[in-house]
Amino acid sequence: MKQEEPQDRTAREFQSAIKECREVFLKKMKDYGTSWRVMRPQSLTDQIFIKARRIRSLEEKKEHRVDEGIRPEFIGIVNYCAMALIQCSLGPGEPISSERATELYDKEISDSTALMLNKNHDYDEAWRQMRVSSFTDIILQKLYRTKEIEDHDGQTIMSEGVEANYMDMINYSLFALIKLT
């Protein structure tokens, strides 16, 4: 039997983590519909920030008082980032059909995954030697960058915009989910 290539293994593991996130997204959509459509991207950034700060807090305190660990928070980051990307392209508005939301979610996750596969090729699987706590710190850094860009009305001089940061946060969260498996 041929040994699996590292890039193929990463793609397979990503698909498994994405499936888990997508299932949560779909179940929550059954409960809440697409009520998140009224949110501005900045509000979604703040929701992601809350999730990342909770992860950091749990990593540092080693205990939690709410019966949820860090895994659901990374799933939440993936899903909120996908919602934020949708909002960046559509703008806040009225709820949309579940079918349309799922189609847009799949597109944003697929685009983010394609970015990861290209970067992963260039970085040669470096993420495998990283700690989950480093992913948390990088996500927090990207959130501060995103908030700064949002505070400047999306204008940057040299840097990528908020969309690239959301995509990176999706990918770092998926890396964390893989490492936590």
PDB file of C-alpha atoms in Angstrom:
ATOM      1  CA  MET A   1       0.000   0.000   0.000  1.00  0.00           C
ATOM      2  CA  LYS A   2       1.315   3.422  -0.993  1.00  0.00           C
ATOM      3  CA  GLN A   3       2.075   5.782   1.885  1.00  0.00           C
ATOM      4  CA  GLU A   4      -0.116   8.887   2.025  1.00  0.00           C
ATOM      5  CA  GLU A   5       1.600  12.145   1.065  1.00  0.00           C
ATOM      6  CA  PRO A   6       1.641  14.829   3.809  1.00  0.00           C
ATOM      7  CA  GLN A   7      -0.382  17.250   1.656  1.00  0.00           C
ATOM      8  CA  ASP A   8      -3.000  14.553   1.034  1.00  0.00           C
ATOM      9  CA  ARG A   9      -3.165  13.770   4.745  1.00  0.00           C
ATOM     10  CA  THR A  10      -3.647  17.457   5.546  1.00  0.00           C
ATOM     11  CA  ALA A  11      -6.409  17.794   2.936  1.00  0.00           C
ATOM     12  CA  ARG A  12      -8.171  14.714   4.342  1.00  0.00           C
ATOM     13  CA  GLU A  13      -7.874  15.953   7.937  1.00  0.00           C
ATOM     14  CA  PHE A  14      -9.114  19.380   6.887  1.00  0.00           C
ATOM     15  CA  GLN A  15     -12.171  17.835   5.254  1.00  0.00           C
ATOM     16  CA  SER A  16     -12.962  15.940   8.442  1.00  0.00           C
ATOM     17  CA  ALA A  17     -12.682  19.103  10.578  1.00  0.00           C
ATOM     18  CA  ILE A  18     -14.723  21.083   8.044  1.00  0.00           C
ATOM     19  CA  LYS A  19     -17.433  18.418   8.129  1.00  0.00           C
ATOM     20  CA  GLU A  20     -17.669  18.815  11.912  1.00  0.00           C
ATOM     21  CA  CYS A  21     -17.909  22.626  11.643  1.00  0.00           C
ATOM     22  CA  ARG A  22     -20.454  22.437   8.832  1.00  0.00           C
ATOM     23  CA  GLU A  23     -22.669  20.082  10.859  1.00  0.00           C
ATOM     24  CA  VAL A  24     -22.696  22.579  13.732  1.00  0.00           C
ATOM     25  CA  PHE A  25     -23.415  25.444  11.307  1.00  0.00           C
ATOM     26  CA  LEU A  26     -26.362  23.544   9.794  1.00  0.00           C
ATOM     27  CA  LYS A  27     -27.808  22.527  13.176  1.00  0.00           C
ATOM     28  CA  LYS A  28     -27.595  26.077  14.519  1.00  0.00           C
ATOM     29  CA  MET A  29     -29.194  27.351  11.326  1.00  0.00           C
ATOM     30  CA  LYS A  30     -32.118  24.976  11.961  1.00  0.00           C
ATOM     31  CA  ASP A  31     -32.473  26.523  15.435  1.00  0.00           C
ATOM     32  CA  TYR A  32     -31.871  30.198  14.572  1.00  0.00           C
ATOM     33  CA  GLY A  33     -32.309  30.497  10.817  1.00  0.00           C
ATOM     34  CA  THR A  34     -29.997  33.048   9.224  1.00  0.00           C
ATOM     35  CA  SER A  35     -30.590  35.710  11.848  1.00  0.00           C
ATOM     36  CA  TRP A  36     -26.831  36.447  11.745  1.00  0.00           C
ATOM     37  CA  ARG A  37     -27.457  38.199   8.415  1.00  0.00           C
ATOM     38  CA  VAL A  38     -28.362  41.402  10.286  1.00  0.00           C
ATOM     39  CA  MET A  39     -24.861  41.578  11.796  1.00  0.00           C
ATOM     40  CA  ARG A  40     -22.181  43.849  10.416  1.00  0.00           C
ATOM     41  CA  PRO A  41     -18.770  42.241   9.838  1.00  0.00           C
ATOM     42  CA  GLN A  42     -17.419  44.266  12.798  1.00  0.00           C
ATOM     43  CA  SER A  43     -19.955  42.632  15.114  1.00  0.00           C
ATOM     44  CA  LEU A  44     -18.931  39.215  13.833  1.00  0.00           C
ATOM     45  CA  THR A  45     -15.291  40.159  14.451  1.00  0.00           C
ATOM     46  CA  ASP A  46     -16.240  40.889  18.056  1.00  0.00           C
ATOM     47  CA  GLN A  47     -18.021  37.512  18.332  1.00  0.00           C
ATOM     48  CA  ILE A  48     -14.866  35.799  17.049  1.00  0.00           C
ATOM     49  CA  PHE A  49     -12.825  37.835  19.530  1.00  0.00           C
ATOM     50  CA  ILE A  50     -14.985  36.574  22.405  1.00  0.00           C
ATOM     51  CA  LYS A  51     -14.409  32.968  21.295  1.00  0.00           C
ATOM     52  CA  ALA A  52     -10.634  33.449  20.955  1.00  0.00           C
ATOM     53  CA  ARG A  53     -10.364  35.177  24.346  1.00  0.00           C
ATOM     54  CA  ARG A  54     -12.267  32.308  25.969  1.00  0.00           C
ATOM     55  CA  ILE A  55      -9.895  29.787  24.396  1.00  0.00           C
ATOM     56  CA  ARG A  56      -6.894  31.767  25.684  1.00  0.00           C
ATOM     57  CA  SER A  57      -8.467  32.010  29.126  1.00  0.00           C
ATOM     58  CA  LEU A  58      -9.114  28.255  29.258  1.00  0.00           C
ATOM     59  CA  GLU A  59      -5.568  27.514  28.091  1.00  0.00           C
ATOM     60  CA  GLU A  60      -4.124  29.689  30.837  1.00  0.00           C
ATOM     61  CA  LYS A  61      -6.471  28.797  33.699  1.00  0.00           C
ATOM     62  CA  LYS A  62      -6.593  25.061  32.929  1.00  0.00           C
ATOM     63  CA  GLU A  63     -10.139  24.971  34.265  1.00  0.00           C
ATOM     64  CA  HIS A  64     -13.538  26.106  33.094  1.00  0.00           C
ATOM     65  CA  ARG A  65     -16.806  26.831  34.834  1.00  0.00           C
ATOM     66  CA  VAL A  66     -18.991  26.453  31.758  1.00  0.00           C
ATOM     67  CA  ASP A  67     -19.277  22.884  30.546  1.00  0.00           C
ATOM     68  CA  GLU A  68     -17.706  23.482  27.133  1.00  0.00           C
ATOM     69  CA  GLY A  69     -14.060  23.076  26.253  1.00  0.00           C
ATOM     70  CA  ILE A  70     -11.998  24.837  23.636  1.00  0.00           C
ATOM     71  CA  ARG A  71     -12.988  22.583  20.730  1.00  0.00           C
ATOM     72  CA  PRO A  72     -16.487  24.127  20.365  1.00  0.00           C
ATOM     73  CA  GLU A  73     -14.905  27.578  20.473  1.00  0.00           C
ATOM     74  CA  PHE A  74     -12.596  26.800  17.541  1.00  0.00           C
ATOM     75  CA  ILE A  75     -15.636  25.463  15.661  1.00  0.00           C
ATOM     76  CA  GLY A  76     -17.399  28.722  16.474  1.00  0.00           C
ATOM     77  CA  ILE A  77     -14.465  30.715  15.098  1.00  0.00           C
ATOM     78  CA  VAL A  78     -14.589  28.788  11.827  1.00  0.00           C
ATOM     79  CA  ASN A  79     -18.322  29.345  11.490  1.00  0.00           C
ATOM     80  CA  TYR A  80     -18.327  33.008  12.508  1.00  0.00           C
ATOM     81  CA  CYS A  81     -15.447  33.691  10.095  1.00  0.00           C
ATOM     82  CA  ALA A  82     -17.439  32.082   7.279  1.00  0.00           C
ATOM     83  CA  MET A  83     -20.419  34.253   8.219  1.00  0.00           C
ATOM     84  CA  ALA A  84     -18.187  37.337   8.282  1.00  0.00           C
ATOM     85  CA  LEU A  85     -16.859  36.528   4.818  1.00  0.00           C
ATOM     86  CA  ILE A  86     -20.434  36.178   3.574  1.00  0.00           C
ATOM     87  CA  GLN A  87     -21.312  39.515   5.147  1.00  0.00           C
ATOM     88  CA  CYS A  88     -18.275  41.147   3.527  1.00  0.00           C
ATOM     89  CA  SER A  89     -19.546  40.071   0.119  1.00  0.00           C
ATOM     90  CA  LEU A  90     -23.307  40.574   0.615  1.00  0.00           C
ATOM     91  CA  GLY A  91     -23.388  43.246   3.292  1.00  0.00           C
ATOM     92  CA  PRO A  92     -25.703  42.944   6.279  1.00  0.00           C
ATOM     93  CA  GLY A  93     -29.310  42.426   5.379  1.00  0.00           C
ATOM     94  CA  GLU A  94     -32.397  40.367   5.775  1.00  0.00           C
ATOM     95  CA  PRO A  95     -32.202  36.646   6.499  1.00  0.00           C
ATOM     96  CA  ILE A  96     -31.657  34.440   3.440  1.00  0.00           C
ATOM     97  CA  SER A  97     -32.762  30.904   2.755  1.00  0.00           C
ATOM     98  CA  SER A  98     -30.939  28.079   4.472  1.00  0.00           C
ATOM     99  CA  GLU A  99     -30.038  26.679   1.076  1.00  0.00           C
ATOM    100  CA  ARG A 100     -28.415  29.945  -0.038  1.00  0.00           C
ATOM    101  CA  ALA A 101     -26.599  30.325   3.288  1.00  0.00           C
ATOM    102  CA  THR A 102     -25.243  26.776   3.001  1.00  0.00           C
ATOM    103  CA  GLU A 103     -24.095  27.412  -0.560  1.00  0.00           C
ATOM    104  CA  LEU A 104     -22.285  30.608   0.507  1.00  0.00           C
ATOM    105  CA  TYR A 105     -20.799  28.888   3.571  1.00  0.00           C
ATOM    106  CA  ASP A 106     -19.444  26.062   1.411  1.00  0.00           C
ATOM    107  CA  LYS A 107     -17.920  28.572  -1.024  1.00  0.00           C
ATOM    108  CA  GLU A 108     -16.149  30.562   1.709  1.00  0.00           C
ATOM    109  CA  ILE A 109     -14.835  27.414   3.387  1.00  0.00           C
ATOM    110  CA  SER A 110     -13.693  26.030   0.034  1.00  0.00           C
ATOM    111  CA  ASP A 111     -11.889  29.277  -0.850  1.00  0.00           C
ATOM    112  CA  SER A 112     -10.200  29.305   2.571  1.00  0.00           C
ATOM    113  CA  THR A 113      -9.161  25.667   2.212  1.00  0.00           C
ATOM    114  CA  ALA A 114      -7.648  26.342  -1.217  1.00  0.00           C
ATOM    115  CA  LEU A 115      -5.623  29.174   0.330  1.00  0.00           C
ATOM    116  CA  MET A 116      -4.435  26.847   3.099  1.00  0.00           C
ATOM    117  CA  LEU A 117      -3.368  24.133   0.678  1.00  0.00           C
ATOM    118  CA  ASN A 118      -1.272  26.622  -1.286  1.00  0.00           C
ATOM    119  CA  LYS A 119       0.297  28.120   1.833  1.00  0.00           C
ATOM    120  CA  ASN A 120       0.810  24.690   3.382  1.00  0.00           C
ATOM    121  CA  HIS A 121       2.734  23.602   0.299  1.00  0.00           C
ATOM    122  CA  ASP A 122       5.050  26.603   0.628  1.00  0.00           C
ATOM    123  CA  TYR A 123       5.432  26.288   4.418  1.00  0.00           C
ATOM    124  CA  ASP A 124       5.987  22.521   4.203  1.00  0.00           C
ATOM    125  CA  GLU A 125       3.542  21.396   6.895  1.00  0.00           C
ATOM    126  CA  ALA A 126       5.112  23.695   9.541  1.00  0.00           C
ATOM    127  CA  TRP A 127       1.782  23.850  11.392  1.00  0.00           C
ATOM    128  CA  ARG A 128       2.256  20.265  12.554  1.00  0.00           C
ATOM    129  CA  GLN A 129       5.112  21.380  14.822  1.00  0.00           C
ATOM    130  CA  MET A 130       3.113  24.248  16.296  1.00  0.00           C
ATOM    131  CA  ARG A 131       1.269  24.257  19.599  1.00  0.00           C
ATOM    132  CA  VAL A 132      -2.493  24.818  19.758  1.00  0.00           C
ATOM    133  CA  SER A 133      -1.803  27.793  22.038  1.00  0.00           C
ATOM    134  CA  SER A 134       0.203  29.377  19.203  1.00  0.00           C
ATOM    135  CA  PHE A 135      -2.817  29.065  16.917  1.00  0.00           C
ATOM    136  CA  THR A 136      -4.842  30.850  19.590  1.00  0.00           C
ATOM    137  CA  ASP A 137      -2.291  33.662  19.800  1.00  0.00           C
ATOM    138  CA  ILE A 138      -2.111  34.041  16.018  1.00  0.00           C
ATOM    139  CA  ILE A 139      -5.906  34.180  15.806  1.00  0.00           C
ATOM    140  CA  LEU A 140      -5.963  36.885  18.488  1.00  0.00           C
ATOM    141  CA  GLN A 141      -3.286  38.817  16.583  1.00  0.00           C
ATOM    142  CA  LYS A 142      -5.331  38.539  13.375  1.00  0.00           C
ATOM    143  CA  LEU A 143      -8.384  39.772  15.269  1.00  0.00           C
ATOM    144  CA  TYR A 144      -6.528  42.856  16.494  1.00  0.00           C
ATOM    145  CA  ARG A 145      -5.357  43.457  12.923  1.00  0.00           C
ATOM    146  CA  THR A 146      -8.899  43.012  11.621  1.00  0.00           C
ATOM    147  CA  LYS A 147     -10.310  45.412  14.201  1.00  0.00           C
ATOM    148  CA  GLU A 148      -7.663  47.985  13.261  1.00  0.00           C
ATOM    149  CA  ILE A 149      -8.495  47.651   9.553  1.00  0.00           C
ATOM    150  CA  GLU A 150     -12.212  47.924  10.337  1.00  0.00           C
ATOM    151  CA  ASP A 151     -11.539  51.052  12.394  1.00  0.00           C
ATOM    152  CA  HIS A 152      -9.877  52.502   9.271  1.00  0.00           C
ATOM    153  CA  ASP A 153     -12.955  51.743   7.153  1.00  0.00           C
ATOM    154  CA  GLY A 154     -11.207  48.793   5.492  1.00  0.00           C
ATOM    155  CA  GLN A 155      -8.396  50.926   4.102  1.00  0.00           C
ATOM    156  CA  THR A 156      -4.878  49.510   4.200  1.00  0.00           C
ATOM    157  CA  ILE A 157      -1.623  50.879   2.836  1.00  0.00           C
ATOM    158  CA  MET A 158       0.226  47.636   2.309  1.00  0.00           C
ATOM    159  CA  SER A 159      -1.600  44.862   4.110  1.00  0.00           C
ATOM    160  CA  GLU A 160      -4.252  42.368   3.097  1.00  0.00           C
ATOM    161  CA  GLY A 161      -7.798  43.256   3.996  1.00  0.00           C
ATOM    162  CA  VAL A 162     -10.150  41.773   6.547  1.00  0.00           C
ATOM    163  CA  GLU A 163     -11.188  38.929   4.250  1.00  0.00           C
ATOM    164  CA  ALA A 164      -7.655  37.476   4.197  1.00  0.00           C
ATOM    165  CA  ASN A 165      -7.560  37.630   7.992  1.00  0.00           C
ATOM    166  CA  TYR A 166     -10.900  35.815   8.281  1.00  0.00           C
ATOM    167  CA  MET A 167      -9.624  33.126   5.909  1.00  0.00           C
ATOM    168  CA  ASP A 168      -6.428  32.716   7.930  1.00  0.00           C
ATOM    169  CA  MET A 169      -8.452  32.452  11.148  1.00  0.00           C
ATOM    170  CA  ILE A 170     -10.566  29.703   9.584  1.00  0.00           C
ATOM    171  CA  ASN A 171      -7.421  27.811   8.674  1.00  0.00           C
ATOM    172  CA  TYR A 172      -5.666  28.236  12.023  1.00  0.00           C
ATOM    173  CA  SER A 173      -8.850  27.087  13.774  1.00  0.00           C
ATOM    174  CA  LEU A 174      -9.024  24.027  11.532  1.00  0.00           C
ATOM    175  CA  PHE A 175      -5.365  23.279  12.293  1.00  0.00           C
ATOM    176  CA  ALA A 176      -6.227  23.495  16.009  1.00  0.00           C
ATOM    177  CA  LEU A 177      -9.199  21.168  15.588  1.00  0.00           C
ATOM    178  CA  ILE A 178      -6.980  18.640  13.820  1.00  0.00           C
ATOM    179  CA  LYS A 179      -4.336  18.862  16.557  1.00  0.00           C
ATOM    180  CA  LEU A 180      -7.032  18.488  19.251  1.00  0.00           C
ATOM    181  CA  THR A 181      -8.376  15.279  17.634  1.00  0.00           C
TER     182      THR A 181
END
